[in-house]
PDB file of C-alpha atoms in Angstrom:
ATOM      1  CA  UNK A  17      17.139  24.881   9.537  1.00 85.00           C
ATOM      2  CA  UNK A  18      15.372  21.544   9.649  1.00 93.00           C
ATOM      3  CA  UNK A  19      16.467  18.370  11.381  1.00 97.00           C
ATOM      4  CA  UNK A  20      15.469  14.856  10.391  1.00 98.00           C
ATOM      5  CA  UNK A  21      15.688  11.921  12.778  1.00 98.00           C
ATOM      6  CA  UNK A  22      14.947   8.411  11.532  1.00 97.00           C
ATOM      7  CA  UNK A  23      14.000   5.382  13.559  1.00 97.00           C
ATOM      8  CA  UNK A  24      12.362   2.012  13.079  1.00 98.00           C
ATOM      9  CA  UNK A  25      15.094   0.050  11.395  1.00 97.00           C
ATOM     10  CA  UNK A  26      16.139  -3.395  12.515  1.00 97.00           C
ATOM     11  CA  UNK A  27      16.480  -7.049  11.611  1.00 98.00           C
ATOM     12  CA  UNK A  28      13.530  -8.783   9.973  1.00 98.00           C
ATOM     13  CA  UNK A  29      13.020 -12.030   8.090  1.00 98.00           C
ATOM     14  CA  UNK A  30      12.214 -12.059   4.408  1.00 98.00           C
ATOM     15  CA  UNK A  31       8.519 -11.475   3.867  1.00 98.00           C
ATOM     16  CA  UNK A  32       8.233  -9.379   6.996  1.00 98.00           C
ATOM     17  CA  UNK A  33       7.421  -5.717   7.505  1.00 98.00           C
ATOM     18  CA  UNK A  34       8.952  -2.641   9.073  1.00 98.00           C
ATOM     19  CA  UNK A  35       7.803   0.941   9.434  1.00 98.00           C
ATOM     20  CA  UNK A  36      10.424   3.643   9.374  1.00 98.00           C
ATOM     21  CA  UNK A  37       9.735   7.032  10.928  1.00 98.00           C
ATOM     22  CA  UNK A  38      11.309  10.376  10.185  1.00 98.00           C
ATOM     23  CA  UNK A  39      10.590  13.061  12.762  1.00 98.00           C
ATOM     24  CA  UNK A  40      10.969  16.498  11.257  1.00 98.00           C
ATOM     25  CA  UNK A  41      11.838  19.456  13.456  1.00 97.00           C
ATOM     26  CA  UNK A  42      12.266  23.098  12.647  1.00 94.00           C
ATOM     27  CA  UNK A  43       9.429  23.425  10.168  1.00 94.00           C
ATOM     28  CA  UNK A  44       6.412  21.488   9.012  1.00 94.00           C
ATOM     29  CA  UNK A  45       7.394  18.711   6.629  1.00 95.00           C
ATOM     30  CA  UNK A  46       4.705  19.900   4.196  1.00 94.00           C
ATOM     31  CA  UNK A  47       6.958  22.816   3.396  1.00 94.00           C
ATOM     32  CA  UNK A  48       9.379  20.334   1.785  1.00 96.00           C
ATOM     33  CA  UNK A  49       9.463  17.596  -0.748  1.00 96.00           C
ATOM     34  CA  UNK A  50      10.228  14.578   1.426  1.00 97.00           C
ATOM     35  CA  UNK A  51      11.938  11.400   0.398  1.00 97.00           C
ATOM     36  CA  UNK A  52      13.383   8.134   1.560  1.00 98.00           C
ATOM     37  CA  UNK A  53      16.660   6.925   0.095  1.00 98.00           C
ATOM     38  CA  UNK A  54      18.684   3.832   0.757  1.00 98.00           C
ATOM     39  CA  UNK A  55      22.268   2.756   0.325  1.00 98.00           C
ATOM     40  CA  UNK A  56      23.413  -0.844   0.322  1.00 97.00           C
ATOM     41  CA  UNK A  57      27.063  -1.774   0.840  1.00 92.00           C
ATOM     42  CA  UNK A  58      29.089  -1.119  -2.274  1.00 94.00           C
ATOM     43  CA  UNK A  59      26.192   0.534  -4.067  1.00 96.00           C
ATOM     44  CA  UNK A  60      25.119   4.073  -4.786  1.00 96.00           C
ATOM     45  CA  UNK A  61      22.435   5.772  -2.760  1.00 96.00           C
ATOM     46  CA  UNK A  62      19.076   5.400  -4.483  1.00 96.00           C
ATOM     47  CA  UNK A  63      15.680   7.037  -4.147  1.00 97.00           C
ATOM     48  CA  UNK A  64      13.064   4.750  -2.628  1.00 97.00           C
ATOM     49  CA  UNK A  65      10.009   6.982  -2.384  1.00 97.00           C
ATOM     50  CA  UNK A  66       9.021  10.630  -2.567  1.00 96.00           C
ATOM     51  CA  UNK A  67       6.187  12.658  -1.052  1.00 96.00           C
ATOM     52  CA  UNK A  68       5.270  15.967  -2.661  1.00 94.00           C
ATOM     53  CA  UNK A  69       5.252  19.243  -0.751  1.00 90.00           C
ATOM     54  CA  UNK A  70       1.488  19.246  -0.631  1.00 78.00           C
ATOM     55  CA  UNK A  71       1.474  15.622   0.405  1.00 73.00           C
ATOM     56  CA  UNK A  72      -0.875  14.882  -2.452  1.00 78.00           C
ATOM     57  CA  UNK A  73       1.362  12.856  -4.708  1.00 90.00           C
ATOM     58  CA  UNK A  74       3.833  10.072  -4.197  1.00 91.00           C
ATOM     59  CA  UNK A  75       6.504   8.419  -6.280  1.00 92.00           C
ATOM     60  CA  UNK A  76       8.118   5.010  -5.882  1.00 93.00           C
ATOM     61  CA  UNK A  77      11.050   3.395  -7.564  1.00 93.00           C
ATOM     62  CA  UNK A  78       9.979   0.415  -9.632  1.00 91.00           C
ATOM     63  CA  UNK A  79      11.332  -2.242  -7.279  1.00 89.00           C
ATOM     64  CA  UNK A  80       9.350  -0.785  -4.353  1.00 90.00           C
ATOM     65  CA  UNK A  81       5.992  -0.304  -6.042  1.00 89.00           C
ATOM     66  CA  UNK A  82       3.268  -2.269  -4.333  1.00 93.00           C
ATOM     67  CA  UNK A  83       5.465  -3.073  -1.340  1.00 97.00           C
ATOM     68  CA  UNK A  84       6.419   0.305   0.159  1.00 97.00           C
ATOM     69  CA  UNK A  85       4.196   3.222   1.145  1.00 97.00           C
ATOM     70  CA  UNK A  86       5.309   6.732   2.042  1.00 97.00           C
ATOM     71  CA  UNK A  87       2.988   8.897   4.126  1.00 96.00           C
ATOM     72  CA  UNK A  88       2.983  11.827   6.488  1.00 96.00           C
ATOM     73  CA  UNK A  89       1.308  12.773   9.763  1.00 95.00           C
ATOM     74  CA  UNK A  90       1.032  16.527  10.166  1.00 94.00           C
ATOM     75  CA  UNK A  91       0.085  16.324  13.839  1.00 96.00           C
ATOM     76  CA  UNK A  92       3.323  14.499  14.599  1.00 97.00           C
ATOM     77  CA  UNK A  93       5.328  16.228  11.862  1.00 97.00           C
ATOM     78  CA  UNK A  94       6.560  12.810  10.895  1.00 98.00           C
ATOM     79  CA  UNK A  95       7.027  11.040   7.587  1.00 97.00           C
ATOM     80  CA  UNK A  96       6.758   7.265   7.431  1.00 98.00           C
ATOM     81  CA  UNK A  97       7.914   4.505   5.142  1.00 98.00           C
ATOM     82  CA  UNK A  98       5.873   1.349   5.514  1.00 98.00           C
ATOM     83  CA  UNK A  99       7.789  -1.563   4.050  1.00 98.00           C
ATOM     84  CA  UNK A 100       6.030  -4.873   3.406  1.00 98.00           C
ATOM     85  CA  UNK A 101       7.103  -8.130   1.762  1.00 97.00           C
ATOM     86  CA  UNK A 102      10.702  -7.314   2.508  1.00 98.00           C
ATOM     87  CA  UNK A 103      13.440  -9.071   0.566  1.00 97.00           C
ATOM     88  CA  UNK A 104      17.103  -9.627   1.411  1.00 97.00           C
ATOM     89  CA  UNK A 105      17.995  -7.169  -1.349  1.00 96.00           C
ATOM     90  CA  UNK A 106      16.182  -4.466   0.618  1.00 97.00           C
ATOM     91  CA  UNK A 107      19.000  -4.587   3.164  1.00 98.00           C
ATOM     92  CA  UNK A 108      20.516  -1.116   3.356  1.00 98.00           C
ATOM     93  CA  UNK A 109      20.841   2.031   5.409  1.00 98.00           C
ATOM     94  CA  UNK A 110      17.681   4.054   4.872  1.00 98.00           C
ATOM     95  CA  UNK A 111      17.830   7.837   4.931  1.00 98.00           C
ATOM     96  CA  UNK A 112      15.134  10.458   5.234  1.00 98.00           C
ATOM     97  CA  UNK A 113      15.660  13.584   3.151  1.00 98.00           C
ATOM     98  CA  UNK A 114      14.003  16.939   2.567  1.00 97.00           C
ATOM     99  CA  UNK A 115      14.218  19.456  -0.246  1.00 96.00           C
ATOM    100  CA  UNK A 116      12.855  22.976  -0.388  1.00 94.00           C
ATOM    101  CA  UNK A 117      12.131  22.594  -4.075  1.00 91.00           C
ATOM    102  CA  UNK A 118       9.735  20.388  -5.938  1.00 88.00           C
ATOM    103  CA  UNK A 119      12.207  17.616  -6.633  1.00 88.00           C
ATOM    104  CA  UNK A 120      14.503  15.643  -4.388  1.00 90.00           C
ATOM    105  CA  UNK A 121      17.352  14.812  -6.718  1.00 88.00           C
ATOM    106  CA  UNK A 122      19.792  16.651  -4.469  1.00 92.00           C
ATOM    107  CA  UNK A 123      18.150  17.083  -1.061  1.00 96.00           C
ATOM    108  CA  UNK A 124      18.901  20.053   1.131  1.00 95.00           C
ATOM    109  CA  UNK A 125      18.702  18.038   4.341  1.00 97.00           C
ATOM    110  CA  UNK A 126      19.499  14.470   5.380  1.00 98.00           C
ATOM    111  CA  UNK A 127      18.868  12.351   8.414  1.00 98.00           C
ATOM    112  CA  UNK A 128      21.531  10.171   9.976  1.00 97.00           C
ATOM    113  CA  UNK A 129      20.125   6.927   8.578  1.00 97.00           C
ATOM    114  CA  UNK A 130      18.685   3.762  10.049  1.00 98.00           C
ATOM    115  CA  UNK A 131      19.869   0.238   9.254  1.00 98.00           C
ATOM    116  CA  UNK A 132      17.445  -2.280   7.790  1.00 98.00           C
ATOM    117  CA  UNK A 133      18.611  -5.883   7.533  1.00 98.00           C
ATOM    118  CA  UNK A 134      16.454  -8.542   5.897  1.00 98.00           C
ATOM    119  CA  UNK A 135      17.502 -12.129   6.483  1.00 97.00           C
ATOM    120  CA  UNK A 136      16.690 -14.936   4.067  1.00 94.00           C
TER     121      UNK A 136
END
Protein backbone atom coordinates (compact mmCIF):
# COMPACT_ATOMS: atom_id res chain seq x y z
CA UNK A 1 0.00 0.00 0.00
CA UNK A 2 1.31 3.43 -0.88
CA UNK A 3 0.24 6.78 0.51
CA UNK A 4 0.54 10.11 -1.26
CA UNK A 5 0.50 13.42 0.58
CA UNK A 6 0.48 16.67 -1.37
CA UNK A 7 1.48 20.10 -0.18
CA UNK A 8 2.52 23.44 -1.60
CA UNK A 9 -0.75 24.81 -2.86
CA UNK A 10 -1.94 28.31 -2.10
CA UNK A 11 -2.93 31.68 -3.49
CA UNK A 12 -0.68 33.30 -6.07
CA UNK A 13 -1.02 36.16 -8.53
CA UNK A 14 -1.09 35.55 -12.25
CA UNK A 15 2.43 35.18 -13.58
CA UNK A 16 3.69 33.76 -10.32
CA UNK A 17 5.05 30.34 -9.42
CA UNK A 18 4.32 27.51 -7.04
CA UNK A 19 5.96 24.17 -6.38
CA UNK A 20 3.76 21.30 -5.34
CA UNK A 21 5.21 18.34 -3.46
CA UNK A 22 3.94 14.79 -3.23
CA UNK A 23 5.56 12.72 -0.50
CA UNK A 24 5.29 9.04 -1.27
CA UNK A 25 5.32 6.50 1.53
CA UNK A 26 5.19 2.74 1.47
CA UNK A 27 7.40 2.19 -1.54
CA UNK A 28 9.81 4.11 -3.71
CA UNK A 29 7.97 6.29 -6.21
CA UNK A 30 10.16 4.88 -8.99
CA UNK A 31 8.17 1.69 -8.72
CA UNK A 32 5.16 3.60 -10.07
CA UNK A 33 4.15 5.79 -12.92
CA UNK A 34 3.52 9.09 -11.16
CA UNK A 35 1.24 11.86 -12.25
CA UNK A 36 -0.31 15.16 -11.33
CA UNK A 37 -3.96 15.79 -12.12
CA UNK A 38 -6.15 18.77 -11.50
CA UNK A 39 -9.85 19.45 -11.21
CA UNK A 40 -11.41 22.87 -11.53
CA UNK A 41 -14.93 23.58 -10.29
CA UNK A 42 -17.51 22.17 -12.65
CA UNK A 43 -14.92 20.45 -14.80
CA UNK A 44 -13.59 16.94 -15.17
CA UNK A 45 -10.33 15.89 -13.61
CA UNK A 46 -7.52 16.20 -16.15
CA UNK A 47 -3.96 14.95 -16.39
CA UNK A 48 -1.38 17.69 -15.97
CA UNK A 49 1.91 15.81 -16.12
CA UNK A 50 3.28 12.29 -15.93
CA UNK A 51 6.62 10.83 -14.84
CA UNK A 52 7.56 7.36 -16.05
CA UNK A 53 8.43 4.53 -13.69
CA UNK A 54 12.09 4.86 -14.50
CA UNK A 55 11.88 8.60 -14.12
CA UNK A 56 13.40 8.98 -17.55
CA UNK A 57 10.47 10.34 -19.49
CA UNK A 58 7.85 12.95 -18.86
CA UNK A 59 4.59 13.95 -20.46
CA UNK A 60 2.69 17.23 -20.25
CA UNK A 61 -0.73 18.24 -21.40
CA UNK A 62 -0.54 20.85 -24.13
CA UNK A 63 -1.65 23.78 -22.00
CA UNK A 64 1.12 23.08 -19.45
CA UNK A 65 4.03 22.57 -21.81
CA UNK A 66 6.80 25.04 -21.18
CA UNK A 67 5.26 26.22 -17.91
CA UNK A 68 5.11 23.13 -15.68
CA UNK A 69 7.85 20.65 -14.80
CA UNK A 70 7.42 17.29 -13.09
CA UNK A 71 10.41 15.77 -11.31
CA UNK A 72 11.32 13.36 -8.57
CA UNK A 73 13.80 13.20 -5.70
CA UNK A 74 14.64 9.63 -4.76
CA UNK A 75 16.36 10.61 -1.52
CA UNK A 76 13.18 12.27 -0.30
CA UNK A 77 10.84 9.89 -2.13
CA UNK A 78 9.00 12.94 -3.32
CA UNK A 79 7.57 14.00 -6.66
CA UNK A 80 7.32 17.69 -7.50
CA UNK A 81 5.33 19.85 -9.86
CA UNK A 82 6.99 23.18 -10.53
CA UNK A 83 4.43 25.58 -11.94
CA UNK A 84 5.57 28.84 -13.54
CA UNK A 85 3.75 31.63 -15.39
CA UNK A 86 0.54 30.67 -13.65
CA UNK A 87 -2.76 31.79 -15.12
CA UNK A 88 -6.18 32.19 -13.50
CA UNK A 89 -7.36 29.18 -15.51
CA UNK A 90 -4.82 27.07 -13.63
CA UNK A 91 -6.97 27.44 -10.52
CA UNK A 92 -7.96 23.96 -9.39
CA UNK A 93 -7.41 21.25 -6.83
CA UNK A 94 -4.22 19.43 -7.78
CA UNK A 95 -3.87 15.73 -7.06
CA UNK A 96 -0.87 13.45 -7.00
CA UNK A 97 -1.45 9.95 -8.34
CA UNK A 98 0.44 6.69 -8.75
CA UNK A 99 -0.09 3.67 -10.96
CA UNK A 100 1.64 0.32 -10.85
CA UNK A 101 1.45 0.04 -14.61
CA UNK A 102 3.06 2.04 -17.35
CA UNK A 103 0.17 4.41 -17.86
CA UNK A 104 -1.79 6.58 -15.48
CA UNK A 105 -5.18 6.71 -17.14
CA UNK A 106 -6.79 5.14 -14.09
CA UNK A 107 -4.37 5.51 -11.17
CA UNK A 108 -4.22 2.96 -8.39
CA UNK A 109 -3.56 5.57 -5.71
CA UNK A 110 -4.54 9.19 -5.12
CA UNK A 111 -3.51 11.89 -2.73
CA UNK A 112 -6.00 14.10 -0.94
CA UNK A 113 -5.37 17.13 -3.16
CA UNK A 114 -4.05 20.62 -2.64
CA UNK A 115 -5.82 23.82 -3.69
CA UNK A 116 -4.13 26.20 -6.11
CA UNK A 117 -5.77 29.58 -6.66
CA UNK A 118 -4.40 32.04 -9.20
CA UNK A 119 -5.73 35.58 -8.98
CA UNK A 120 -5.85 37.93 -11.95
